[in-house]
Amino acid sequence: MEIKKIMVVGAGQMGAGIAQTAAEAGFNVMMNDLKPDFVEKGFGIIKKQLARDAEKGRKTEEETEAIINRISCTANLENANDADFVIEAIIESMEAKTALFKKLDHICPSHAILASNTSSLPITEIAAVTKRPESIIGMHFMNPVPVMKLVEVIRGLATSDETFSTVKNLSEKMGKTPVEVNDFPGFVSNRVLLPMINEAVYCIYEGVAAPEAIDEVMKLGMNHPMGPLQLADFIGLDTCLYIMEVLHSGLGDPKYRPCPLLRKYVKAGWLGKKSGRGFYAYE
């Protein structure tokens, strides 16, 4: 199936990044969110990123303008009625995602593929609330989307080969490297990454070392570009906790038990960079 028109639902950092990347690849993109203010804020993120690219000589002003012109903003989900492909990048909540997919299933044309940028939730369960489970798929981008090459493409139980092939080709057209992953909690990326972050939190909790020391060991000893605790702050400690809970409940293994210190920080509102305080303090 040829994809011409894409809608991105959710205009936060991930949604804006996906919209920008799709527009850069030549697609016409509608960016949607619940309120016009949210969409405008997302559009502002895109403009800022493109202006930075132009400043650094990575894009010409003409290219930047063409990309911006391929993006339209809407707070009306009904505008998905002529979309060939919809990807949601809303909050990581099964209740919110299934409610959205029910609406999209009703609004979108029968040929449309509906994708989720979920980082941990089961695609099969999301697909089950629609009448087109064969056309539902996971498309998990990494943050920041315009820079990171990986896309985990996750098949649900009923996802068709045609849907998978279309999304694989779309990922490549967007300049990404698609990796096929089966539908398990956390997929590959977060099933490997989050337990490492959780173990780093346990190292603080048990007094093994200070956050700076733990991050330094992982950067210098394992050649990681960023330590696990600094990365957790960037992801958001609430998001880290949520994914650990999905792993713990979905797989039933005690090795995925979230560290009590992680829970304490989240309850205190120390969510990382976005709240100004996590394992580190931010301006």
Rosetta silent file (secondary structure, phi, psi, omega in degrees, C-alpha in Angstrom):
SEQUENCE: MEIKKIMVVGAGQMGAGIAQTAAEAGFNVMMNDLKPDFVEKGFGIIKKQLARDAEKGRKTEEETEAIINRISCTANLENANDADFVIEAIIESMEAKTALFKKLDHICPSHAILASNTSSLPITEIAAVTKRPESIIGMHFMNPVPVMKLVEVIRGLATSDETFSTVKNLSEKMGKTPVEVNDFPGFVSNRVLLPMINEAVYCIYEGVAAPEAIDEVMKLGMNHPMGPLQLADFIGLDTCLYIMEVLHSGLGDPKYRPCPLLRKYVKAGWLGKKSGRGFYAYE
SCORE:     score description
SCORE:     0.000 S_00000001
   1 L     0.000  135.614  178.842    0.000    0.000    0.000 S_00000001
   2 L   -86.684  127.732  178.584    1.258    3.465   -0.884 S_00000001
   3 L   -98.503  123.712  178.743    1.250    5.911    2.002 S_00000001
   4 L  -115.096  -40.687 -175.148    0.663    9.539    1.066 S_00000001
   5 E  -120.489  126.879 -177.003   -0.956   11.174    4.069 S_00000001
   6 E  -118.083  138.151  169.291    0.159   10.605    7.653 S_00000001
   7 E  -114.622  134.580  173.103   -1.401   11.741   10.915 S_00000001
   8 E  -109.136  121.226  179.837    0.620   11.867   14.134 S_00000001
   9 E  -100.700  117.012 -174.157   -1.563   11.896   17.261 S_00000001
  10 L   111.745  116.078 -174.027    0.258   13.515   20.162 S_00000001
  11 L  -112.429   26.414  174.870    2.343   16.665   19.711 S_00000001
  12 L   -76.659 -161.916 -176.529    4.794   16.218   22.574 S_00000001
  13 H   -58.903  -44.720 -179.651    8.506   15.658   22.118 S_00000001
  14 H   -69.896  -47.059 -179.319    8.076   12.216   20.515 S_00000001
  15 H   -61.120  -44.005  178.362    5.084   13.163   18.354 S_00000001
  16 H   -62.608  -40.191  179.121    6.768   16.345   17.115 S_00000001
  17 H   -64.779  -40.028  178.392    9.920   14.377   16.324 S_00000001
  18 H   -66.999  -43.946  179.269    7.966   11.769   14.347 S_00000001
  19 H   -60.285  -45.622  178.965    6.042   14.479   12.457 S_00000001
  20 H   -60.699  -45.621 -177.659    9.287   16.290   11.591 S_00000001
  21 H   -63.852  -40.707  178.606   10.985   13.086   10.421 S_00000001
  22 H   -66.031  -41.970  179.012    8.005   12.119    8.229 S_00000001
  23 H   -66.038  -37.977  177.339    7.869   15.620    6.691 S_00000001
  24 H   -62.728  -29.373  179.624   11.619   15.533    6.056 S_00000001
  25 L   -83.112    0.427  175.060   11.039   12.292    4.128 S_00000001
  26 L    99.714    4.221 -179.358    8.562   14.094    1.845 S_00000001
  27 L   -86.445  148.943  170.345    5.257   13.011    3.404 S_00000001
  28 E   -82.339  127.818 -171.300    2.329   15.331    4.085 S_00000001
  29 E  -126.200  132.478  168.718    1.758   15.195    7.832 S_00000001
  30 E  -102.840  130.514  176.174   -1.089   16.257   10.095 S_00000001
  31 E  -108.520  124.918 -173.802   -0.074   16.719   13.721 S_00000001
  32 E  -120.783  147.502  168.643   -2.921   16.322   16.194 S_00000001
  33 L  -153.659  176.343 -173.739   -3.420   16.797   19.903 S_00000001
  34 L   -64.089  -35.702 -177.733   -6.303   17.398   22.308 S_00000001
  35 L  -128.689  148.575  177.777   -5.981   21.201   22.300 S_00000001
  36 H   -55.196  -36.250  179.690   -4.747   23.740   19.730 S_00000001
  37 H   -60.418  -40.456 -179.555   -2.225   25.029   22.305 S_00000001
  38 H   -64.803  -40.936 -178.872   -0.627   21.572   22.568 S_00000001
  39 H   -67.700  -42.184  179.298   -0.316   21.302   18.782 S_00000001
  40 H   -63.192  -38.105  177.730    1.188   24.764   18.473 S_00000001
  41 H   -62.912  -43.769  177.222    3.714   23.936   21.170 S_00000001
  42 H   -62.571  -40.460  178.701    4.711   20.791   19.240 S_00000001
  43 H   -64.218  -35.779  176.907    4.971   22.781   16.013 S_00000001
  44 H   -63.110  -39.135  177.040    7.230   25.212   17.882 S_00000001
  45 H   -60.022  -43.399 -179.651    9.550   22.325   18.836 S_00000001
  46 H   -64.168  -47.463 -179.088    9.825   21.374   15.153 S_00000001
  47 H   -60.437  -41.285  179.673   10.513   24.938   14.004 S_00000001
  48 H   -62.788  -44.448  179.902   13.184   25.370   16.671 S_00000001
  49 H   -64.481  -42.464 -179.259   14.913   22.118   15.657 S_00000001
  50 H   -68.202  -36.909  177.145   14.819   23.006   11.945 S_00000001
  51 H   -63.379  -39.071  178.146   16.148   26.519   12.646 S_00000001
  52 H   -65.259  -40.627  178.046   19.057   24.935   14.546 S_00000001
  53 H   -62.794  -41.354  179.208   19.728   22.602   11.595 S_00000001
  54 H   -66.145  -41.213  178.435   19.751   25.562    9.183 S_00000001
  55 H   -58.429  -39.963 -176.238   22.086   27.520   11.490 S_00000001
  56 L   -88.895    3.470  175.635   24.558   24.653   11.534 S_00000001
  57 L    80.689   11.909  179.573   24.398   24.174    7.768 S_00000001
  58 L   -79.951  -21.837  176.434   22.674   20.788    7.914 S_00000001
  59 L  -142.126  152.182  174.307   19.728   22.150    5.911 S_00000001
  60 L   -84.536  164.404  177.810   19.155   25.127    3.635 S_00000001
  61 H   -63.527  -33.887  178.749   16.435   27.675    4.425 S_00000001
  62 H   -64.701  -43.493  178.924   14.524   26.446    1.368 S_00000001
  63 H   -63.172  -43.157  179.640   14.584   22.851    2.662 S_00000001
  64 H   -60.299  -45.830 -179.783   13.470   24.005    6.098 S_00000001
  65 H   -63.108  -40.428  180.000   10.562   25.977    4.643 S_00000001
  66 H   -64.611  -39.267  178.841    9.470   23.023    2.483 S_00000001
  67 H   -63.900  -47.041 -179.602    9.455   20.705    5.514 S_00000001
  68 H   -60.756  -38.759 -178.905    7.379   23.166    7.567 S_00000001
  69 H   -69.290  -18.330  178.980    4.897   23.544    4.684 S_00000001
  70 L   -86.745   -3.129 -179.312    4.316   19.791    4.633 S_00000001
  71 E  -108.965  126.536  173.373    3.084   19.847    8.254 S_00000001
  72 E  -116.976  153.473 -176.171   -0.440   20.926    9.161 S_00000001
  73 E  -113.681  140.588  177.636   -1.840   21.228   12.686 S_00000001
  74 E  -151.702  145.416  172.952   -5.230   20.130   13.941 S_00000001
  75 L  -105.975    8.391 -178.103   -6.997   19.548   17.251 S_00000001
  76 L  -107.979  109.400 -178.504   -9.798   17.657   15.467 S_00000001
  77 H   -63.410  -24.337  179.685   -9.256   13.885   15.353 S_00000001
  78 H   -59.690  -19.700  178.576  -11.958   13.610   12.669 S_00000001
  79 H   -69.343   -3.402  174.402   -9.350   14.917   10.199 S_00000001
  80 H   -79.194    3.060 -174.306   -7.905   11.395   10.218 S_00000001
  81 H   -68.854  -11.024  175.126  -10.786   10.435    7.892 S_00000001
  82 H  -127.092   19.772  179.791   -8.511   10.533    4.832 S_00000001
  83 L   -81.477  142.625  175.842   -5.216    9.437    6.394 S_00000001
  84 L   -88.110  -24.956 -174.676   -3.406    6.408    4.994 S_00000001
  85 E  -149.238  131.049  177.327   -1.344    5.940    8.131 S_00000001
  86 E  -125.509  131.122  172.916   -1.829    7.103   11.740 S_00000001
  87 E  -122.542  130.030  178.807    0.750    6.810   14.485 S_00000001
  88 E   -97.751  141.935  176.404   -0.048    7.699   18.064 S_00000001
  89 L  -136.893   52.197 -178.926    2.527    9.128   20.453 S_00000001
  90 L   -93.646 -169.082 -176.917    0.298    9.906   23.440 S_00000001
  91 L   -61.483  152.369 -177.367    0.835    9.078   27.128 S_00000001
  92 L   -81.013   74.964 -179.039    1.978    5.551   28.001 S_00000001
  93 L  -139.252  124.844 -179.774   -1.385    4.361   29.304 S_00000001
  94 H   -60.947  -39.842 -179.743   -3.282    1.324   28.022 S_00000001
  95 H   -61.020  -46.003 -179.063   -6.615    2.963   28.886 S_00000001
  96 H   -67.085  -41.030 -176.846   -5.766    6.124   26.896 S_00000001
  97 H   -69.780  -43.255  179.884   -4.353    4.208   23.942 S_00000001
  98 H   -66.362  -36.920  176.743   -7.247    1.758   23.593 S_00000001
  99 H   -61.939  -42.276  179.423   -9.762    4.630   23.825 S_00000001
 100 H   -65.900  -44.511 -177.308   -7.880    6.441   21.041 S_00000001
 101 H   -65.952  -32.970  174.413   -7.630    3.346   18.810 S_00000001
 102 H   -60.318  -44.657  179.811  -11.386    2.730   19.135 S_00000001
 103 H   -65.064  -47.857 -178.333  -11.993    6.265   17.855 S_00000001
 104 H   -61.802  -38.340  179.159   -9.427    5.986   15.057 S_00000001
 105 H   -59.491  -36.407  179.678  -10.864    2.632   13.952 S_00000001
 106 H   -76.695  -37.232 -173.706  -14.223    4.350   13.496 S_00000001
 107 H   -82.361  -42.914 -169.150  -12.835    7.513   11.820 S_00000001
 108 L   -74.446  151.284  175.822  -10.092    6.221    9.508 S_00000001
 109 L   -62.151  158.674 -172.528  -10.657    4.728    6.062 S_00000001
 110 L   -63.542  -25.729 -177.736  -10.647    0.922    5.896 S_00000001
 111 L   -83.178  -10.680 -172.465   -7.225    0.764    4.196 S_00000001
 112 L   -68.963  141.480  173.088   -5.463    2.845    6.873 S_00000001
 113 E   -95.752  135.741  178.690   -2.755    1.348    9.079 S_00000001
 114 E  -113.307  123.430 -176.394   -2.819    2.367   12.746 S_00000001
 115 E  -119.575  152.756  176.852    0.503    2.306   14.617 S_00000001
 116 E  -119.422  136.592  175.418    1.492    2.856   18.225 S_00000001
 117 L   -91.792   20.933  179.764    4.746    4.392   19.429 S_00000001
 118 L   -53.838  143.768 -179.940    4.300    2.617   22.768 S_00000001
 119 L   -96.483   -5.430 -175.779    7.563    1.808   24.514 S_00000001
 120 L  -158.590  -18.194 -171.575    6.275   -1.211   26.455 S_00000001
 121 L   -82.363  148.181 -175.655    2.541   -1.967   26.098 S_00000001
 122 L   -68.622  126.722  178.928    1.248   -5.030   24.190 S_00000001
 123 H   -66.271  -37.369 -179.178    0.228   -4.330   20.588 S_00000001
 124 H   -58.487  -41.068 -179.382   -2.096   -7.368   20.584 S_00000001
 125 H   -69.475  -38.784  176.761   -4.180   -5.853   23.397 S_00000001
 126 H   -64.539  -44.348 -177.417   -4.395   -2.476   21.627 S_00000001
 127 H   -63.824  -30.433 -174.332   -5.378   -4.186   18.355 S_00000001
 128 L   -64.779  -20.050 -179.754   -8.135   -6.198   20.065 S_00000001
 129 L   -86.331   -2.505 -179.300  -10.327   -3.108   20.573 S_00000001
 130 L  -107.909  170.519  175.301  -10.460   -2.458   16.797 S_00000001
 131 L   -99.323   11.436  179.631  -12.140   -4.217   13.875 S_00000001
 132 L  -134.139   53.017 -176.639   -8.842   -4.202   11.945 S_00000001
 133 H   -58.433  -25.455  178.354   -6.308   -6.057   14.141 S_00000001
 134 H   -68.837  -18.797 -178.181   -4.408   -7.107   11.012 S_00000001
 135 H  -105.491   14.169  179.002   -3.665   -3.409   10.343 S_00000001
 136 E  -106.311  137.103 -174.882   -2.405   -2.555   13.856 S_00000001
 137 E  -152.676  157.652  173.524    1.337   -2.489   14.548 S_00000001
 138 E   -96.558  138.911  178.496    3.931   -1.083   16.924 S_00000001
 139 E  -137.596   85.449 -171.483    6.425    1.469   15.638 S_00000001
 140 E   -91.639  103.568  176.995    8.663    2.377   18.571 S_00000001
 141 E   -82.760  158.047  175.633   10.923    5.332   17.752 S_00000001
 142 L  -101.229  155.625 -178.022   13.846    6.369   19.946 S_00000001
 143 L  -103.004  132.549    0.514   14.294    9.862   21.391 S_00000001
 144 L   -79.633  131.667 -172.259   15.339   12.270   19.856 S_00000001
 145 L   -57.530  -45.453 -177.475   13.475   10.938   16.834 S_00000001
 146 L   -62.733  -19.192 -174.976   15.152   13.055   14.089 S_00000001
 147 L  -100.818  -43.719 -172.506   18.589   11.793   15.213 S_00000001
 148 L   -76.329  134.713 -172.786   18.157    8.186   16.368 S_00000001
 149 L   -84.198  -25.062 -172.190   18.169    5.554   13.620 S_00000001
 150 E   -77.346  138.972  164.091   16.349    2.676   15.322 S_00000001
 151 E  -132.280  119.674  172.121   12.664    1.847   14.980 S_00000001
 152 E   -80.327  121.409  178.198   11.389   -1.285   16.706 S_00000001
 153 E  -104.414  114.856 -169.540    8.589   -2.652   14.495 S_00000001
 154 E  -111.627  119.411  176.058    6.353   -4.826   16.656 S_00000001
 155 E   -80.801  133.659  166.734    3.881   -7.314   15.271 S_00000001
 156 L   -81.759  176.798 -178.665    0.734   -8.023   17.241 S_00000001
 157 L   -58.286  -35.639 -174.835   -0.728  -11.522   17.157 S_00000001
 158 L  -103.481   -1.122 -176.505   -2.922  -10.642   14.149 S_00000001
 159 L   -57.738  128.198 -176.915   -0.653   -8.138   12.317 S_00000001
 160 L   -79.246  159.309  176.378   -0.546   -9.079    8.631 S_00000001
 161 H   -62.325  -35.882 -179.866    2.613   -9.523    6.561 S_00000001
 162 H   -64.261  -43.058  177.815    1.380   -6.727    4.290 S_00000001
 163 H   -62.329  -46.426 -179.855    1.073   -4.312    7.229 S_00000001
 164 H   -60.399  -45.125 -178.804    4.533   -5.245    8.480 S_00000001
 165 H   -62.736  -41.306  179.342    6.074   -4.839    5.013 S_00000001
 166 H   -63.001  -43.904 -178.053    4.416   -1.430    4.520 S_00000001
 167 H   -71.866  -35.477  175.572    5.650   -0.148    7.885 S_00000001
 168 H   -61.199  -46.162  178.467    9.146   -1.548    7.318 S_00000001
 169 H   -65.102  -39.880  178.048    9.321    0.315    3.995 S_00000001
 170 H   -61.229  -44.114  179.033    7.914    3.473    5.582 S_00000001
 171 H   -57.482  -44.405 -178.978   10.597    3.335    8.306 S_00000001
 172 H   -66.527  -38.966  177.205   13.316    3.077    5.650 S_00000001
 173 H   -63.856  -29.004  178.637   11.840    5.988    3.671 S_00000001
 174 L   -84.753    7.764  176.248   12.009    8.013    6.900 S_00000001
 175 L    79.394   19.084 -177.780   15.733    7.256    7.076 S_00000001
 176 L  -106.034  164.276  174.814   15.393    4.753    9.940 S_00000001
 177 E  -106.621  107.310 -179.745   16.589    1.190   10.438 S_00000001
 178 E   -79.900  136.782  176.186   13.578   -1.025   11.242 S_00000001
 179 E  -123.811  124.230 -177.959   14.173   -4.039   13.494 S_00000001
 180 E   -75.084  130.523 -178.869   11.445   -6.671   13.761 S_00000001
 181 E  -135.093  141.820  177.469   10.460   -7.465   17.353 S_00000001
 182 E   -83.417  164.851 -170.270    7.766   -9.758   18.728 S_00000001
 183 L   -84.068   85.139  174.768    5.042   -8.568   21.076 S_00000001
 184 L  -127.125  153.548 -179.760    6.445   -9.007   24.606 S_00000001
 185 L   -52.808  128.102  178.361    6.440   -6.471   27.479 S_00000001
 186 L    80.735   -7.052 -178.486    9.164   -3.864   26.935 S_00000001
 187 L    53.830 -133.171  175.837   10.013   -5.338   23.507 S_00000001
 188 L  -101.047  -49.312 -171.667   13.844   -5.477   23.239 S_00000001
 189 H   -55.614  -54.406 -175.181   14.987   -1.911   23.929 S_00000001
 190 H   -82.937  -20.218  175.327   13.271   -1.377   27.271 S_00000001
 191 H   -69.438  -28.838  178.017   13.461   -4.996   28.395 S_00000001
 192 H   -91.928  -43.994 -174.111   17.252   -4.643   28.314 S_00000001
 193 H   -70.448  -48.947 -171.749   17.641   -0.933   29.162 S_00000001
 194 H   -66.337  -39.315  174.135   15.213   -0.464   32.059 S_00000001
 195 H   -61.569  -32.041  176.005   16.478   -3.325   34.262 S_00000001
 196 H   -65.454  -45.229  177.413   19.963   -1.813   33.879 S_00000001
 197 H   -61.601  -45.056 -179.842   18.626    1.583   35.009 S_00000001
 198 H   -60.208  -39.121  179.563   16.692   -0.087   37.842 S_00000001
 199 H   -68.915  -35.094  175.851   19.868   -1.889   38.984 S_00000001
 200 H   -63.559  -38.246  177.514   21.762    1.420   38.938 S_00000001
 201 H   -66.091  -39.903  175.628   19.050    2.844   41.250 S_00000001
 202 H   -59.759  -34.071  178.902   19.509   -0.176   43.544 S_00000001
 203 H   -63.972  -36.036  174.489   23.233    0.683   43.679 S_00000001
 204 H   -70.081  -48.849 -176.048   22.320    4.087   45.160 S_00000001
 205 H   -55.550  -39.134 -176.892   19.642    2.551   47.404 S_00000001
 206 L   -92.483    2.409  176.592   22.094    0.010   48.847 S_00000001
 207 L    76.147   21.971  179.741   24.908    2.544   49.248 S_00000001
 208 L   -67.355  -43.340 -179.200   27.208    0.964   46.651 S_00000001
 209 L  -165.930  165.469  176.304   28.123    4.339   45.115 S_00000001
 210 L   -78.401  159.011 -179.849   26.890    7.879   44.433 S_00000001
 211 H   -52.164  -44.371 -178.592   24.994    8.634   41.197 S_00000001
 212 H   -60.836  -39.559 -178.960   27.999   10.426   39.666 S_00000001
 213 H   -68.169  -41.789  179.864   30.252    7.443   40.378 S_00000001
 214 H   -62.346  -45.790 -179.902   27.784    4.921   38.917 S_00000001
 215 H   -65.290  -38.453 -179.340   27.396    6.944   35.727 S_00000001
 216 H   -64.708  -40.642  178.076   31.157    7.448   35.427 S_00000001
 217 H   -59.771  -44.933 -177.462   31.783    3.695   35.694 S_00000001
 218 H   -71.429  -33.409  178.665   29.300    2.966   32.900 S_00000001
 219 H   -72.465  -48.372 -175.604   30.618    5.745   30.656 S_00000001
 220 H   -82.129  -36.183 -175.888   34.320    4.998   31.067 S_00000001
 221 H   -86.043  -33.144 -176.986   34.156    1.247   31.660 S_00000001
 222 H  -113.411    3.080  176.226   31.379    0.245   29.234 S_00000001
 223 L    62.585   29.763  175.066   31.769    3.106   26.739 S_00000001
 224 L   -77.821  137.604 -179.762   28.172    4.284   27.183 S_00000001
 225 L   -67.054  -22.948 -178.923   27.694    7.870   25.924 S_00000001
 226 L  -144.131  140.007  178.720   25.536    8.651   28.965 S_00000001
 227 L   -68.482  157.759 -176.181   25.310    7.014   32.384 S_00000001
 228 H   -63.203  -31.683 -178.017   22.117    5.086   33.284 S_00000001
 229 H   -78.235  -38.354  173.843   21.023    7.550   35.977 S_00000001
 230 H   -64.437  -40.839  178.092   21.478   10.617   33.793 S_00000001
 231 H   -63.076  -40.941  177.898   19.599    8.769   31.042 S_00000001
 232 H   -59.834  -41.915  177.225   16.807    7.929   33.503 S_00000001
 233 H   -60.747  -37.894 -179.958   16.494   11.631   34.335 S_00000001
 234 H   -72.353  -38.428  178.300   16.175   12.414   30.620 S_00000001
 235 H   -67.699  -39.428 -173.542   13.583    9.668   30.037 S_00000001
 236 L   109.683  121.493 -175.562   11.593   10.704   33.131 S_00000001
 237 H   -66.954  -28.705  175.225   11.608    8.675   36.331 S_00000001
 238 H   -64.896  -39.994  177.769    7.824    8.272   36.186 S_00000001
 239 H   -66.672  -42.334  178.074    8.183    6.696   32.728 S_00000001
 240 H   -59.691  -44.987 -179.985   10.993    4.435   33.975 S_00000001
 241 H   -63.186  -43.309 -178.665    8.836    3.292   36.894 S_00000001
 242 H   -61.047  -44.775 -178.863    5.842    2.662   34.641 S_00000001
 243 H   -65.847  -40.147  176.543    7.875    0.505   32.229 S_00000001
 244 H   -61.729  -37.310  178.104    9.369   -1.488   35.121 S_00000001
 245 H   -67.265  -37.890  176.572    5.829   -2.092   36.392 S_00000001
 246 H   -63.821  -43.457  178.039    4.757   -3.283   32.925 S_00000001
 247 H   -63.303  -44.375 -176.414    7.742   -5.674   32.835 S_00000001
 248 H   -64.947  -46.643 -178.079    7.071   -6.888   36.387 S_00000001
 249 H   -76.371  -36.437 -175.919    3.352   -7.511   35.889 S_00000001
 250 H   -73.904  -32.498 -177.084    3.619   -8.704   32.277 S_00000001
 251 H  -106.893  -17.478  174.646    6.425  -11.225   32.822 S_00000001
 252 L    67.782   20.465 -177.372    5.811  -12.059   36.497 S_00000001
 253 L  -105.044  128.139 -178.192    9.504  -12.307   37.308 S_00000001
 254 H   -62.372  -16.009  179.101   10.765  -10.726   40.567 S_00000001
 255 H   -66.821  -14.920  178.919   13.947   -9.575   38.824 S_00000001
 256 H   -96.733   10.997 -178.878   11.836   -6.769   37.294 S_00000001
 257 L   -64.297  123.486  179.673   10.678   -5.423   40.686 S_00000001
 258 L   -61.652  140.597  178.484   11.069   -1.613   40.649 S_00000001
 259 L   -63.526  135.692  178.380   13.558   -0.304   43.195 S_00000001
 260 H   -56.536  -31.337  179.250   11.798    1.291   46.230 S_00000001
 261 H   -67.324  -35.657  176.839   14.002    4.371   45.804 S_00000001
 262 H   -62.996  -43.226  177.354   12.669    4.866   42.267 S_00000001
 263 H   -61.757  -41.915 -178.015    9.115    4.769   43.660 S_00000001
 264 H   -62.688  -43.951  179.683   10.057    7.249   46.394 S_00000001
 265 H   -62.242  -42.603 -179.131   11.517    9.750   43.897 S_00000001
 266 H   -65.257  -41.996  178.537    8.412    9.552   41.711 S_00000001
 267 H   -65.371  -29.908  178.522    6.111   10.065   44.716 S_00000001
 268 L   -78.514   -8.388 -176.701    8.210   13.076   45.734 S_00000001
 269 L    83.400   11.485  176.688    7.744   14.576   42.263 S_00000001
 270 L   -87.731   85.809 -170.550   11.450   14.166   41.457 S_00000001
 271 L   -99.026    1.353 -179.212   10.841   13.035   37.899 S_00000001
 272 E   109.831 -152.247 -172.998   14.157   14.033   36.322 S_00000001
 273 H   -57.914  -38.789 -174.982   15.035   16.832   33.930 S_00000001
 274 H   -67.151  -24.026  179.475   11.406   17.772   33.186 S_00000001
 275 H  -103.750   -3.192  178.976   10.681   18.540   36.870 S_00000001
 276 L    90.613   -7.784 -179.210   14.076   20.095   37.619 S_00000001
 277 E  -153.666  131.395  172.983   15.145   17.333   39.986 S_00000001
 278 L  -147.604 -122.394  172.931   15.815   13.600   39.696 S_00000001
 279 L   -74.572  -18.058  174.984   19.074   11.830   40.467 S_00000001
 280 L  -127.582  161.237  176.143   20.636   15.181   39.528 S_00000001
 281 E   -97.195  139.559 -178.624   19.470   18.775   40.000 S_00000001
 282 L  -123.586  150.698  178.689   18.663   20.865   36.890 S_00000001
 283 L   -62.817    0.000    0.000   18.258   24.605   36.403 S_00000001
